mmCIF file of C-alpha atoms and ligand atoms in Angstrom:
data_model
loop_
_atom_site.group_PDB
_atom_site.id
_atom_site.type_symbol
_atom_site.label_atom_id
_atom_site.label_comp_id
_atom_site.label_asym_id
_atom_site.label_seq_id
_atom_site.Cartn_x
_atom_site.Cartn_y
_atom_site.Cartn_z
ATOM 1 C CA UNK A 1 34.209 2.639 -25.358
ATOM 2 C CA UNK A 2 33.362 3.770 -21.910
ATOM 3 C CA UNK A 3 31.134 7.147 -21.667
ATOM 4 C CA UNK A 4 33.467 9.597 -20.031
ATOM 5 C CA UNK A 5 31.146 12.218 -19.335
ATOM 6 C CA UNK A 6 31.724 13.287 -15.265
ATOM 7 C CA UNK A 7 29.164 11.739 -13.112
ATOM 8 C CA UNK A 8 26.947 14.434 -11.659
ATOM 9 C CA UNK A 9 27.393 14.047 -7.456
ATOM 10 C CA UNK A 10 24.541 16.091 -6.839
ATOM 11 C CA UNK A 11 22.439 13.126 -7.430
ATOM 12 C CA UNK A 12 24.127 11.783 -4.709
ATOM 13 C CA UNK A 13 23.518 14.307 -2.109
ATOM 14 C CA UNK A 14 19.802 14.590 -3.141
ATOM 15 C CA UNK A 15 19.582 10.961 -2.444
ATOM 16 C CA UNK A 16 21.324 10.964 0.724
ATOM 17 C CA UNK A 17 19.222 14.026 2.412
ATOM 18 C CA UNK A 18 15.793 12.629 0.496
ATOM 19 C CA UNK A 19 14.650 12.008 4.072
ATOM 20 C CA UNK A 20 14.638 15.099 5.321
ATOM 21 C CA UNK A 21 11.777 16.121 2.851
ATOM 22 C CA UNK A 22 10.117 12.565 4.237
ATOM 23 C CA UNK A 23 10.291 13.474 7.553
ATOM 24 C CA UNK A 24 8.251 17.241 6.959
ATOM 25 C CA UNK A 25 5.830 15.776 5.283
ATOM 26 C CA UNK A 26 5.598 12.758 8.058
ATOM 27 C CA UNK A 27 5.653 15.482 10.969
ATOM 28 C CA UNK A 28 3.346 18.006 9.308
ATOM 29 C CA UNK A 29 0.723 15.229 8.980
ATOM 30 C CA UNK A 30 1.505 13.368 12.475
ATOM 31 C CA UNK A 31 0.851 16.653 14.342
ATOM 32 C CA UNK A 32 -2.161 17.725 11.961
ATOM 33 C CA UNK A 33 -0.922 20.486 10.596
ATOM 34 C CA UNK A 34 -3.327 20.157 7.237
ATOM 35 C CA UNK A 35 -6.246 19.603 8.948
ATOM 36 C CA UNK A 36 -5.230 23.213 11.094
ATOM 37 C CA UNK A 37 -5.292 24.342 7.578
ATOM 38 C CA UNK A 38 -8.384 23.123 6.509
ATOM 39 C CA UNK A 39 -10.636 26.285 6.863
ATOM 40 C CA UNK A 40 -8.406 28.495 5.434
ATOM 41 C CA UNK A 41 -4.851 30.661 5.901
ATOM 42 C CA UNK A 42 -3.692 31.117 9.040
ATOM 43 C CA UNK A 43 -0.406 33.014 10.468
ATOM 44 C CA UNK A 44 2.443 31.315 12.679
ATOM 45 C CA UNK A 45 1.373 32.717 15.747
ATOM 46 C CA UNK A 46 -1.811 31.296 15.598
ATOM 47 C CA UNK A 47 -0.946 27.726 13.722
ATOM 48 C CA UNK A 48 2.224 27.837 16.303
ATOM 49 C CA UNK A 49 -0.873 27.673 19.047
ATOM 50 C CA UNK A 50 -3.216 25.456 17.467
ATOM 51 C CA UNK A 51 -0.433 22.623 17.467
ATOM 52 C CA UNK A 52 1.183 23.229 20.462
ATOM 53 C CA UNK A 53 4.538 23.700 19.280
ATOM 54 C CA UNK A 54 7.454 26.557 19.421
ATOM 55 C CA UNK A 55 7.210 29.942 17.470
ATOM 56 C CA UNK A 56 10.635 29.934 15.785
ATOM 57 C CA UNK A 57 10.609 25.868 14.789
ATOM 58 C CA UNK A 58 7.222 25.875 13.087
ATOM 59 C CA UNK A 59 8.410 28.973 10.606
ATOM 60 C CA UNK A 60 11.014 26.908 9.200
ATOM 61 C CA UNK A 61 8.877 24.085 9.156
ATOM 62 C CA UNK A 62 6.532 26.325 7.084
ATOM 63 C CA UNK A 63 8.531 27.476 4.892
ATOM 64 C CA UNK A 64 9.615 24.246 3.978
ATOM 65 C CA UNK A 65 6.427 22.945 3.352
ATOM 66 C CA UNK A 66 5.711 26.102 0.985
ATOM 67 C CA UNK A 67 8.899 24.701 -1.086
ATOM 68 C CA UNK A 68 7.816 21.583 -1.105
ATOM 69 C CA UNK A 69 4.687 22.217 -2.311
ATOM 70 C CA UNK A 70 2.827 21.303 0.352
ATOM 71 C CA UNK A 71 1.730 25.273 1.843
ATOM 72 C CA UNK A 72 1.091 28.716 -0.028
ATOM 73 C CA UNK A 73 2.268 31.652 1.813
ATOM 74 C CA UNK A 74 0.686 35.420 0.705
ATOM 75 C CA UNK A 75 -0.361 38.122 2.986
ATOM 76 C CA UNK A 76 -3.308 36.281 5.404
ATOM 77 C CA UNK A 77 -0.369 33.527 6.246
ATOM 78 C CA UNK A 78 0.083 30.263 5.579
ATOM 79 C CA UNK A 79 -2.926 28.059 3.815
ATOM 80 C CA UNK A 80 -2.976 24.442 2.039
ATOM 81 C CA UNK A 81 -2.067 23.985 -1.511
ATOM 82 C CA UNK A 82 -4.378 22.271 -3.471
ATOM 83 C CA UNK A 83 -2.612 18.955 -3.094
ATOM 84 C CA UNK A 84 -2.575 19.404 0.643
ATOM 85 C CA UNK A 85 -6.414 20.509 0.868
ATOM 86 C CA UNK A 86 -7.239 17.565 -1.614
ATOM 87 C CA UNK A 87 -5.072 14.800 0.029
ATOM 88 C CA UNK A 88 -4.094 15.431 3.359
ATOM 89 C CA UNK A 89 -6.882 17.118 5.091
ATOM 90 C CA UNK A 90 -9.355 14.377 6.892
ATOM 91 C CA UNK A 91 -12.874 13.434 5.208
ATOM 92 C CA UNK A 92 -11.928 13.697 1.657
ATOM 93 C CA UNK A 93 -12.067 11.199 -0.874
ATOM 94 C CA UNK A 94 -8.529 11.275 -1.494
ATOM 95 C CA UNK A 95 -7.492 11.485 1.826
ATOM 96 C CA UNK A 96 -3.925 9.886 2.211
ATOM 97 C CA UNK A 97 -2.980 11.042 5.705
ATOM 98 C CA UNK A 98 -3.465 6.835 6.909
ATOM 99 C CA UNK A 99 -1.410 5.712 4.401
ATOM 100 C CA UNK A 100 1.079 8.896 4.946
ATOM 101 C CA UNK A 101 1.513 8.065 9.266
ATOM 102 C CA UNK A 102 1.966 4.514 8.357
ATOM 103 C CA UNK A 103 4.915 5.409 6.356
ATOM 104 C CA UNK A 104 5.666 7.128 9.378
ATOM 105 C CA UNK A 105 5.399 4.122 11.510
ATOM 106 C CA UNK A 106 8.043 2.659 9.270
ATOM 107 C CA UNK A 107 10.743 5.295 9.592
ATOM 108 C CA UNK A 108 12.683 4.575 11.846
ATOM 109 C CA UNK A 109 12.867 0.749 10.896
ATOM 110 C CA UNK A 110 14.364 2.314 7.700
ATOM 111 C CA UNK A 111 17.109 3.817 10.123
ATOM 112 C CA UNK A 112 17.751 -0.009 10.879
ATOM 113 C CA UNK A 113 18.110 -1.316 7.646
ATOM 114 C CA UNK A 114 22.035 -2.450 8.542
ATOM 115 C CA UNK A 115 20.654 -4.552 11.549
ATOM 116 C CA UNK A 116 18.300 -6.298 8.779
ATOM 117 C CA UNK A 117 20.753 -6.694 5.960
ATOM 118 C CA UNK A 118 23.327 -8.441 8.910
ATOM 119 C CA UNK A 119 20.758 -10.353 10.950
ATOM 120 C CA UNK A 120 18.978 -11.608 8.009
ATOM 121 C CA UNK A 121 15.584 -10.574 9.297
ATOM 122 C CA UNK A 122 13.288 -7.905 9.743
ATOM 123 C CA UNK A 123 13.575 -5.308 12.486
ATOM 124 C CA UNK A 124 9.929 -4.930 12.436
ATOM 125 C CA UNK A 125 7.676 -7.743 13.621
ATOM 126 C CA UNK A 126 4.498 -8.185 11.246
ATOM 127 C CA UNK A 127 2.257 -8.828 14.302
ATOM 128 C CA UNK A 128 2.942 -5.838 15.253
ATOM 129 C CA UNK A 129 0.653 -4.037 12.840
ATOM 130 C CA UNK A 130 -1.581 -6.701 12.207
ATOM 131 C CA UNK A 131 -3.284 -7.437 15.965
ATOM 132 C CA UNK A 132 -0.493 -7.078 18.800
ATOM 133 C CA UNK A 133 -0.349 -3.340 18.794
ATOM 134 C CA UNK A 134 -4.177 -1.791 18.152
ATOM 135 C CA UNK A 135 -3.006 1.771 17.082
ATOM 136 C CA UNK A 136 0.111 0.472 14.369
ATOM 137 C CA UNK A 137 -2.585 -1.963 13.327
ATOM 138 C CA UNK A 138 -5.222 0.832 12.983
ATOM 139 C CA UNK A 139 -2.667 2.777 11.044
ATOM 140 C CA UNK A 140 -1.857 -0.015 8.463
ATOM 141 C CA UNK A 141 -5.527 -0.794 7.874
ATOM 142 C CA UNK A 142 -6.637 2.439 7.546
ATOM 143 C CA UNK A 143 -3.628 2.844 5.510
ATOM 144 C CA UNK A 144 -3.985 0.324 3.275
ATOM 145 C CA UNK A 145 -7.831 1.779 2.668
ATOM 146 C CA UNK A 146 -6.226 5.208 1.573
ATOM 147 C CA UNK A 147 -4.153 3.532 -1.066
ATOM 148 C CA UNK A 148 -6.655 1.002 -2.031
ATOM 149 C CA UNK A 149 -9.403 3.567 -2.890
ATOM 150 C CA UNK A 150 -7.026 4.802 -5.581
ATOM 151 C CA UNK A 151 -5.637 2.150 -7.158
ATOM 152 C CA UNK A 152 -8.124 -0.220 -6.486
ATOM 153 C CA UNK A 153 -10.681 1.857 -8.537
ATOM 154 C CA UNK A 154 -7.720 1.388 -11.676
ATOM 155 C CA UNK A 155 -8.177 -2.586 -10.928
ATOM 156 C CA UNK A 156 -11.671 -2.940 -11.077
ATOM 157 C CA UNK A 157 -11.168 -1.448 -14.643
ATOM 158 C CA UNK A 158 -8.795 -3.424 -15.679
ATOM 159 C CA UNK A 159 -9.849 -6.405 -14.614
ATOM 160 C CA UNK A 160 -13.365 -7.651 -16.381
ATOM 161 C CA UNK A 161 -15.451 -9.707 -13.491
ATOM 162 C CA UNK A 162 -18.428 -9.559 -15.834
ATOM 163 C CA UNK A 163 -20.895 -12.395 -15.414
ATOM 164 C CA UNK A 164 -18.601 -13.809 -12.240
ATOM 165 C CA UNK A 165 -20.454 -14.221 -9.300
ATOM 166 C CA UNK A 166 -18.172 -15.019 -6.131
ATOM 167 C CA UNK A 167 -14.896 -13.408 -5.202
ATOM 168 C CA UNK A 168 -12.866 -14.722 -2.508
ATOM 169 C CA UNK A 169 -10.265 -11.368 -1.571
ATOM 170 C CA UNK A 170 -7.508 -13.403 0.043
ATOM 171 C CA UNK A 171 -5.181 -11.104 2.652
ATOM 172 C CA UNK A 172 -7.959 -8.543 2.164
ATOM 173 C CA UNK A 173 -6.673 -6.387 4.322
ATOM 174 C CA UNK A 174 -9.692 -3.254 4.778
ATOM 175 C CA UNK A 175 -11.903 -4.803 2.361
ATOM 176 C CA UNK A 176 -11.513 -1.640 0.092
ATOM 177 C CA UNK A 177 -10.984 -3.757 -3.120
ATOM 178 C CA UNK A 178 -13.999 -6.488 -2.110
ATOM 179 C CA UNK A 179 -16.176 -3.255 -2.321
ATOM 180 C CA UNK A 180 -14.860 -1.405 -5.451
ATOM 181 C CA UNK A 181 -15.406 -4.776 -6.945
ATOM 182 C CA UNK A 182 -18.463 -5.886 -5.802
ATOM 183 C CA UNK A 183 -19.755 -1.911 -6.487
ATOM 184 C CA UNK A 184 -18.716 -2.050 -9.886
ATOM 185 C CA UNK A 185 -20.052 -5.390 -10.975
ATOM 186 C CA UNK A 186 -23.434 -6.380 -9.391
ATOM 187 C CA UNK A 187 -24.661 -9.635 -8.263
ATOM 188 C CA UNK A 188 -21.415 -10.094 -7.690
ATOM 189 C CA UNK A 189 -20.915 -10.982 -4.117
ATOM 190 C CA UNK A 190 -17.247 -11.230 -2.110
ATOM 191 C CA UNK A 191 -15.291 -13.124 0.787
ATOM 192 C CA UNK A 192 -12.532 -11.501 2.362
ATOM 193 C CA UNK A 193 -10.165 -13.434 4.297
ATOM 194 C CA UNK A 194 -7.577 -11.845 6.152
ATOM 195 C CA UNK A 195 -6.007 -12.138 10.348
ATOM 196 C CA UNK A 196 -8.544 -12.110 13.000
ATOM 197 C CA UNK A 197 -7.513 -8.210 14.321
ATOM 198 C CA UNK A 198 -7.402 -6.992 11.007
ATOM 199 C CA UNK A 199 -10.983 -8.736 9.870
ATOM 200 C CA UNK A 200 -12.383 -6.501 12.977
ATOM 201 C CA UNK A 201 -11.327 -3.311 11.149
ATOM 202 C CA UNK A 202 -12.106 -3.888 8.110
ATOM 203 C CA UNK A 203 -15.469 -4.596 9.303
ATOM 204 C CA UNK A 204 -16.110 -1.045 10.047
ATOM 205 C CA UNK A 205 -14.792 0.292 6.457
ATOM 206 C CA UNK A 206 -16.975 -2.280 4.757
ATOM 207 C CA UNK A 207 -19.852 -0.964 6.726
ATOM 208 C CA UNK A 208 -19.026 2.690 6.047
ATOM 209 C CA UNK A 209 -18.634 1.823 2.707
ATOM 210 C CA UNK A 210 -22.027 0.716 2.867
ATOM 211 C CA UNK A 211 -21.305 -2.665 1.490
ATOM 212 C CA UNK A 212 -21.765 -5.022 4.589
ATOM 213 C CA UNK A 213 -24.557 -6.892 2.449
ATOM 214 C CA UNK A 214 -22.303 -7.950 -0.520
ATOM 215 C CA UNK A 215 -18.964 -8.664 1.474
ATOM 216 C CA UNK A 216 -18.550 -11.543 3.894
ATOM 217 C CA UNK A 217 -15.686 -11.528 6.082
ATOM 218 C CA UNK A 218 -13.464 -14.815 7.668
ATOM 219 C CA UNK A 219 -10.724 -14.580 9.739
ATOM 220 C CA UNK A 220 -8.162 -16.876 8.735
ATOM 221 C CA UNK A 221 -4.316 -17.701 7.986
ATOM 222 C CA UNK A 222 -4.280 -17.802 4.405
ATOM 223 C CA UNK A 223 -1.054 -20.573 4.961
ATOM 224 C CA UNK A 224 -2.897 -22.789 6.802
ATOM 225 C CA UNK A 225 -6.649 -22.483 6.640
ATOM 226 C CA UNK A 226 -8.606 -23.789 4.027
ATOM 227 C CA UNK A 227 -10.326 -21.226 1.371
ATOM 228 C CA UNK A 228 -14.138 -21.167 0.919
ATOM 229 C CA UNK A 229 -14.646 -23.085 -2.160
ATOM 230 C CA UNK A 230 -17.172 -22.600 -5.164
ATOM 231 C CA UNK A 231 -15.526 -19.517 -6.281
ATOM 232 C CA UNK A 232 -15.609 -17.888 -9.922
ATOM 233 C CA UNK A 233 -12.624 -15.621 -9.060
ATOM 234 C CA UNK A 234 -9.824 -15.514 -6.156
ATOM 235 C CA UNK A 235 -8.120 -11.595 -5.611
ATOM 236 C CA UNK A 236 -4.701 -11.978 -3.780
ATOM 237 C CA UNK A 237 -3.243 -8.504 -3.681
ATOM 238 C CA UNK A 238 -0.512 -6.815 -1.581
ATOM 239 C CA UNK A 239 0.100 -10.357 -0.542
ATOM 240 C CA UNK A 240 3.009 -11.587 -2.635
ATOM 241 C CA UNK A 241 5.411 -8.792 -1.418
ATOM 242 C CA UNK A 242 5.720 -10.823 1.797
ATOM 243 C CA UNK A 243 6.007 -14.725 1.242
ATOM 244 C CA UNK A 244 8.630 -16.521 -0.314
ATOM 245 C CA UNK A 245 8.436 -18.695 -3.368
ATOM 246 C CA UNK A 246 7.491 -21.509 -1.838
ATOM 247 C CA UNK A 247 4.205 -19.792 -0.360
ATOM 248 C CA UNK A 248 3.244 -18.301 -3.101
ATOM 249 C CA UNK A 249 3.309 -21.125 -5.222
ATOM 250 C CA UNK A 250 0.953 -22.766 -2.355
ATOM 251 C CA UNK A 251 -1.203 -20.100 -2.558
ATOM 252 C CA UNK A 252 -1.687 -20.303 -6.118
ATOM 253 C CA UNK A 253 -2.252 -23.989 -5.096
ATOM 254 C CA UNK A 254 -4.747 -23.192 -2.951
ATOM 255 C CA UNK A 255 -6.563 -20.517 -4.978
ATOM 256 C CA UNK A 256 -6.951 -22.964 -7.741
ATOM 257 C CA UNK A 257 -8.191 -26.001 -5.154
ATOM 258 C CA UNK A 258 -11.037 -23.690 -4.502
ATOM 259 C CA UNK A 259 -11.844 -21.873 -8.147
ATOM 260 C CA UNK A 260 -14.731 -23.160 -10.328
ATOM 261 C CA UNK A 261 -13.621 -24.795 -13.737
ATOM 262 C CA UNK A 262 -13.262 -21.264 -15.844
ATOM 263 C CA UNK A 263 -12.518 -19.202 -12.788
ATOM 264 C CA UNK A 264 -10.001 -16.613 -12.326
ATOM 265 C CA UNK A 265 -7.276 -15.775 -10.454
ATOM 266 C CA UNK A 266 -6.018 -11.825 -10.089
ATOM 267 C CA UNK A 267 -2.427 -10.984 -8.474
ATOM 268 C CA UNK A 268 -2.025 -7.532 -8.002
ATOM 269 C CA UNK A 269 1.092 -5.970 -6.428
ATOM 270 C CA UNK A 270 4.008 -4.391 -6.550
ATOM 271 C CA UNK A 271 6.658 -6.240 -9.283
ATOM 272 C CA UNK A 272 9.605 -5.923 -10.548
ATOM 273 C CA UNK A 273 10.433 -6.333 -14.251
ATOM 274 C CA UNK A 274 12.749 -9.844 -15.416
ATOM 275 C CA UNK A 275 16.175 -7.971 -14.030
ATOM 276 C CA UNK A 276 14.737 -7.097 -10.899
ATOM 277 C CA UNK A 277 16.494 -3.741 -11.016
ATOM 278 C CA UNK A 278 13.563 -1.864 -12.379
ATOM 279 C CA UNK A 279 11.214 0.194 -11.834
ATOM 280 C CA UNK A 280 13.497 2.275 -9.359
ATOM 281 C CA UNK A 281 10.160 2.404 -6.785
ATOM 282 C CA UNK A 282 9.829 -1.838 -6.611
ATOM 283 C CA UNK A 283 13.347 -2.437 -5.843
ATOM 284 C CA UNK A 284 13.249 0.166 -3.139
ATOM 285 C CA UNK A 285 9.701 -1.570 -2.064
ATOM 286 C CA UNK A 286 11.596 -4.636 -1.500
ATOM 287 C CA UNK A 287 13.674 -3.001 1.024
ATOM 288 C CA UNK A 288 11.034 -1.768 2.567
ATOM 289 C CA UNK A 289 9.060 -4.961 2.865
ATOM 290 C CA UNK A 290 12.738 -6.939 4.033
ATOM 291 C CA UNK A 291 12.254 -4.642 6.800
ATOM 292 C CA UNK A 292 8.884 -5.202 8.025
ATOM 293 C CA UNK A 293 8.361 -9.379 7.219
ATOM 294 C CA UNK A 294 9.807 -12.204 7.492
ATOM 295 C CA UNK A 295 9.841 -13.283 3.862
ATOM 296 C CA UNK A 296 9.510 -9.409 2.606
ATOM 297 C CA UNK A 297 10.546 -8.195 -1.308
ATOM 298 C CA UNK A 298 9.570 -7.892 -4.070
ATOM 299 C CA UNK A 299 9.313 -10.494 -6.599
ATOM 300 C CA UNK A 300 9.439 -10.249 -10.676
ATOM 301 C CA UNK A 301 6.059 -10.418 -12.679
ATOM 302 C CA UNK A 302 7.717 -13.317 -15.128
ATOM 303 C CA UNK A 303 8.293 -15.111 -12.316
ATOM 304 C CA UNK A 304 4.930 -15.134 -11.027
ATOM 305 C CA UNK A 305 3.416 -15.875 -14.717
ATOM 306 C CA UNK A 306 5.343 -19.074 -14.657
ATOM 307 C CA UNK A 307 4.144 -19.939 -11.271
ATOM 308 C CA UNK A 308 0.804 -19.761 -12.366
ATOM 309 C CA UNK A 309 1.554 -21.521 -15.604
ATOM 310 C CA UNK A 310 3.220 -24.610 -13.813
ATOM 311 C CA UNK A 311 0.213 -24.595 -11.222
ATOM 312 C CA UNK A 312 -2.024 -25.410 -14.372
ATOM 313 C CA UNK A 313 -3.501 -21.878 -15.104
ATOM 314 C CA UNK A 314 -4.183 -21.097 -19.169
ATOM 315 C CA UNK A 315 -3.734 -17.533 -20.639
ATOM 316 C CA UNK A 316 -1.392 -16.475 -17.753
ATOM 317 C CA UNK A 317 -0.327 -12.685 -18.368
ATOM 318 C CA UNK A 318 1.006 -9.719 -16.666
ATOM 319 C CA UNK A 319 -0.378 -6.143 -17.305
ATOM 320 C CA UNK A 320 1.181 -2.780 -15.919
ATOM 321 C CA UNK A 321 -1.323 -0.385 -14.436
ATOM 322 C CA UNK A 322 -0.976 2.747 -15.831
ATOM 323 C CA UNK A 323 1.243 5.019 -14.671
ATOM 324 C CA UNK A 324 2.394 6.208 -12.134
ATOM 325 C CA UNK A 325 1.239 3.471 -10.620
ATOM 326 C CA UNK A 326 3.830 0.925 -9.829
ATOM 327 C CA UNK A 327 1.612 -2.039 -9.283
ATOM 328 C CA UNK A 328 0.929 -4.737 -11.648
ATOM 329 C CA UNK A 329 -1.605 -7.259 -12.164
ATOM 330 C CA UNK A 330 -1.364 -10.894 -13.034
ATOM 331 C CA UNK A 331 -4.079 -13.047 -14.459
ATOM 332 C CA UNK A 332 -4.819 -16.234 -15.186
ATOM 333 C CA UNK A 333 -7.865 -18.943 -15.846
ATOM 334 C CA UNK A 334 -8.266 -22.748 -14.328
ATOM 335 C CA UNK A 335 -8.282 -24.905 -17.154
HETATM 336 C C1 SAM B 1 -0.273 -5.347 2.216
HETATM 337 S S1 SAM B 1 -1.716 -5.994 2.861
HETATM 338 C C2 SAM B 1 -2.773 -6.082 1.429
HETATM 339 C C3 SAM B 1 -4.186 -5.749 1.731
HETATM 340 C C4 SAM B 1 -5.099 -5.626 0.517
HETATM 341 N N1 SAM B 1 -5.264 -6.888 -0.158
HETATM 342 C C5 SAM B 1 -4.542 -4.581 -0.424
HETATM 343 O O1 SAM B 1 -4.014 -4.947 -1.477
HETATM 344 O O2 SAM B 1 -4.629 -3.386 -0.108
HETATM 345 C C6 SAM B 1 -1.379 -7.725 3.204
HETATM 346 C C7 SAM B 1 -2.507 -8.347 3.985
HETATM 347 O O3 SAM B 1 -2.192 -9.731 4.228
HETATM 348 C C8 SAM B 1 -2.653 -10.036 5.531
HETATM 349 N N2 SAM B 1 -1.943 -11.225 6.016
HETATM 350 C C9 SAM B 1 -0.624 -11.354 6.295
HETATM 351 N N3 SAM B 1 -0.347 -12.610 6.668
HETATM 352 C C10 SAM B 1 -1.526 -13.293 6.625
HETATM 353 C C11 SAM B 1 -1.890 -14.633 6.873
HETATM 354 N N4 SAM B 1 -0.982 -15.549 7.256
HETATM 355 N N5 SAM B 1 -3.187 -14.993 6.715
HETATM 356 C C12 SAM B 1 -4.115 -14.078 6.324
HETATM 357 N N6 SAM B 1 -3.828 -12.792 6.045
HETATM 358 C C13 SAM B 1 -2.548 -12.404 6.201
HETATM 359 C C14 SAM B 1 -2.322 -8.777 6.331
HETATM 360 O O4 SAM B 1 -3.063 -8.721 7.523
HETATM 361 C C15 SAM B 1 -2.711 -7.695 5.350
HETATM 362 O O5 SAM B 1 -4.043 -7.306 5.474
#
């Protein structure tokens, strides 16, 4: 029988004004109101001044950002709350301000997801943020670093590289995970591969990171271009999310063309589970990704398994990272 409990519509009206709460957060980082912060509490008057904006606005915008979580208010003013301080002020090791502006980037393609769903393609171009325009593509490799550094120290754990000695990091983006990696096992030595504009950047990450020894980098199309060969493992991560079926098989081609006998391949990204309504975060990832690729979603761990399977990989398998990570990684080992 059907459950006639009364649907709650709140659920619906927190879902359709979600976005407001985005766009605080989005403004209060674009116009650096954290980093304003970053010394200590501060009244309006005088963070009103430091950001150049209007008295009366930037109260309410405080106050929101107290209820969210994001500011404490007590008698000195307004200061950051320990999330804020720890994440969103610039220079600390879990900085996510990059990662937070490149959502930003994206918002108003959101705003356009009708003109997607109709036309059938994105609204975004890709080469936008990855070489035509140098500040979006700053944002999304930066980006990408802030979100790496977190989950790619999770990877490195959960993947055992013991023993291996060459890593090619196809779609490599900053080079974040060719360091964590090549940090965490040594003698192990890594390749990324990734567009020309994007290789550029990461070369200054790699070199802050103090790794410019141990990582190589190529610039490449990772559809077209042949991968270095002789490896003992191949990382493709982030990469799925944007190419069809058809690509993704090739890659998996291609990654096993250039493995060792006994090497591995890792797939790390964002999946969904076999009905490809769940987790709630992947299927709203492949929205996000229709809107910014070509060939953008999200595709279904099992599926991927079986590609690898089919390609001739033994011991295929797909692990969730712990949560609340949403990412999962996919392994397998040419026979
Ligand atoms: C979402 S990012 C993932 C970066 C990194 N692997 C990570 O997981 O954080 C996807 C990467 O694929 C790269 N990419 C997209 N198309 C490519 C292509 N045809 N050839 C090489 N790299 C490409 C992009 O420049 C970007 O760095």
């Amino acid at each position: 029988m059907r459950n006639e409990q009364v649907p709650d519509a709140a659920t619906l009206m927190q879902i359709s004004t979600a976005y407001w709460e985005s766009q605080t957060l989005l403004t209060a980082n674009r116009i650096g109101l954290f980093a304003v912060l970053a010394d200590g509490p501060l009244g309006t008057e005088r963070i009103a001044r430091a950001l150049g904006t209007a008295l009366r606005p930037t109260r309410l915008l405080l106050h929101a950002c107290v209820a969210l979580g994001l500011l404490e208010q007590s008698d000195e003013g307004f200061r950051n709350s320990r999330l804020s301080s720890d994440c969103l002020v610039p220079g600390g090791d879990r900085f996510l301000g990059d990662a937070i502006r490149y959502a930003d980037d994206l918002y108003t393609s959101w705003g356009r997801l009708e003109e997607s769903l109709r036309e059938g393609k994105p609204v975004l171009a890709t080469e936008l943020y990855t070489g035509e325009s140098a500040e979006r593509t700053r944002h999304f490799v930066y980006g990408m670093h802030n979100r790496a550094l977190a989950v790619g120290q999770v990877l490195t754990h959960l993947v055992d590289l013991t023993g291996r000695r060459r890593m090619l990091d196809i779609g490599g983006g900053p080079g974040t995970y060719s360091v964590l990696f090549v940090r965490r096992y040594p003698g192990l030595r890594a390749t990324l591969m990734d567009l020309p504009a994007v290789v550029e950047i990461a070369g200054e990450i790699i070199a802050a990171m103090g790794a410019a020894d141990a990582v190589t980098r190529v610039a490449g199309d990772y559809l077209t271009d042949r991968f270095p060969a002789e490896q003992d493992v191949v990382l493709i991560s982030g990469v799925f999310h944007r190419e069809t079926e058809e690509n993704c098989r090739k890659l998996i081609d291609a990654a096993r063309a250039c493995l060792c006998p006994g090497g591995m391949l890792v797939i790390s990204d964002v999946f969904t589970d076999g009905s490809g309504v769940s987790p709630r975060f992947a299927t709203l990832f492949g929205l996000n990704m229709l809107l910014s690729a070509a060939d953008g979603g999200v595709h279904a761990d099992m599926d991927v398994v079986k590609w690898l399977t089919d390609a001739g990989f033994i011991g295929a398998q797909s692990r969730c990272f712990p949560p609340p990570m949403p990412h999962r990684v996919i392994q397998g080992v040419k026979s």
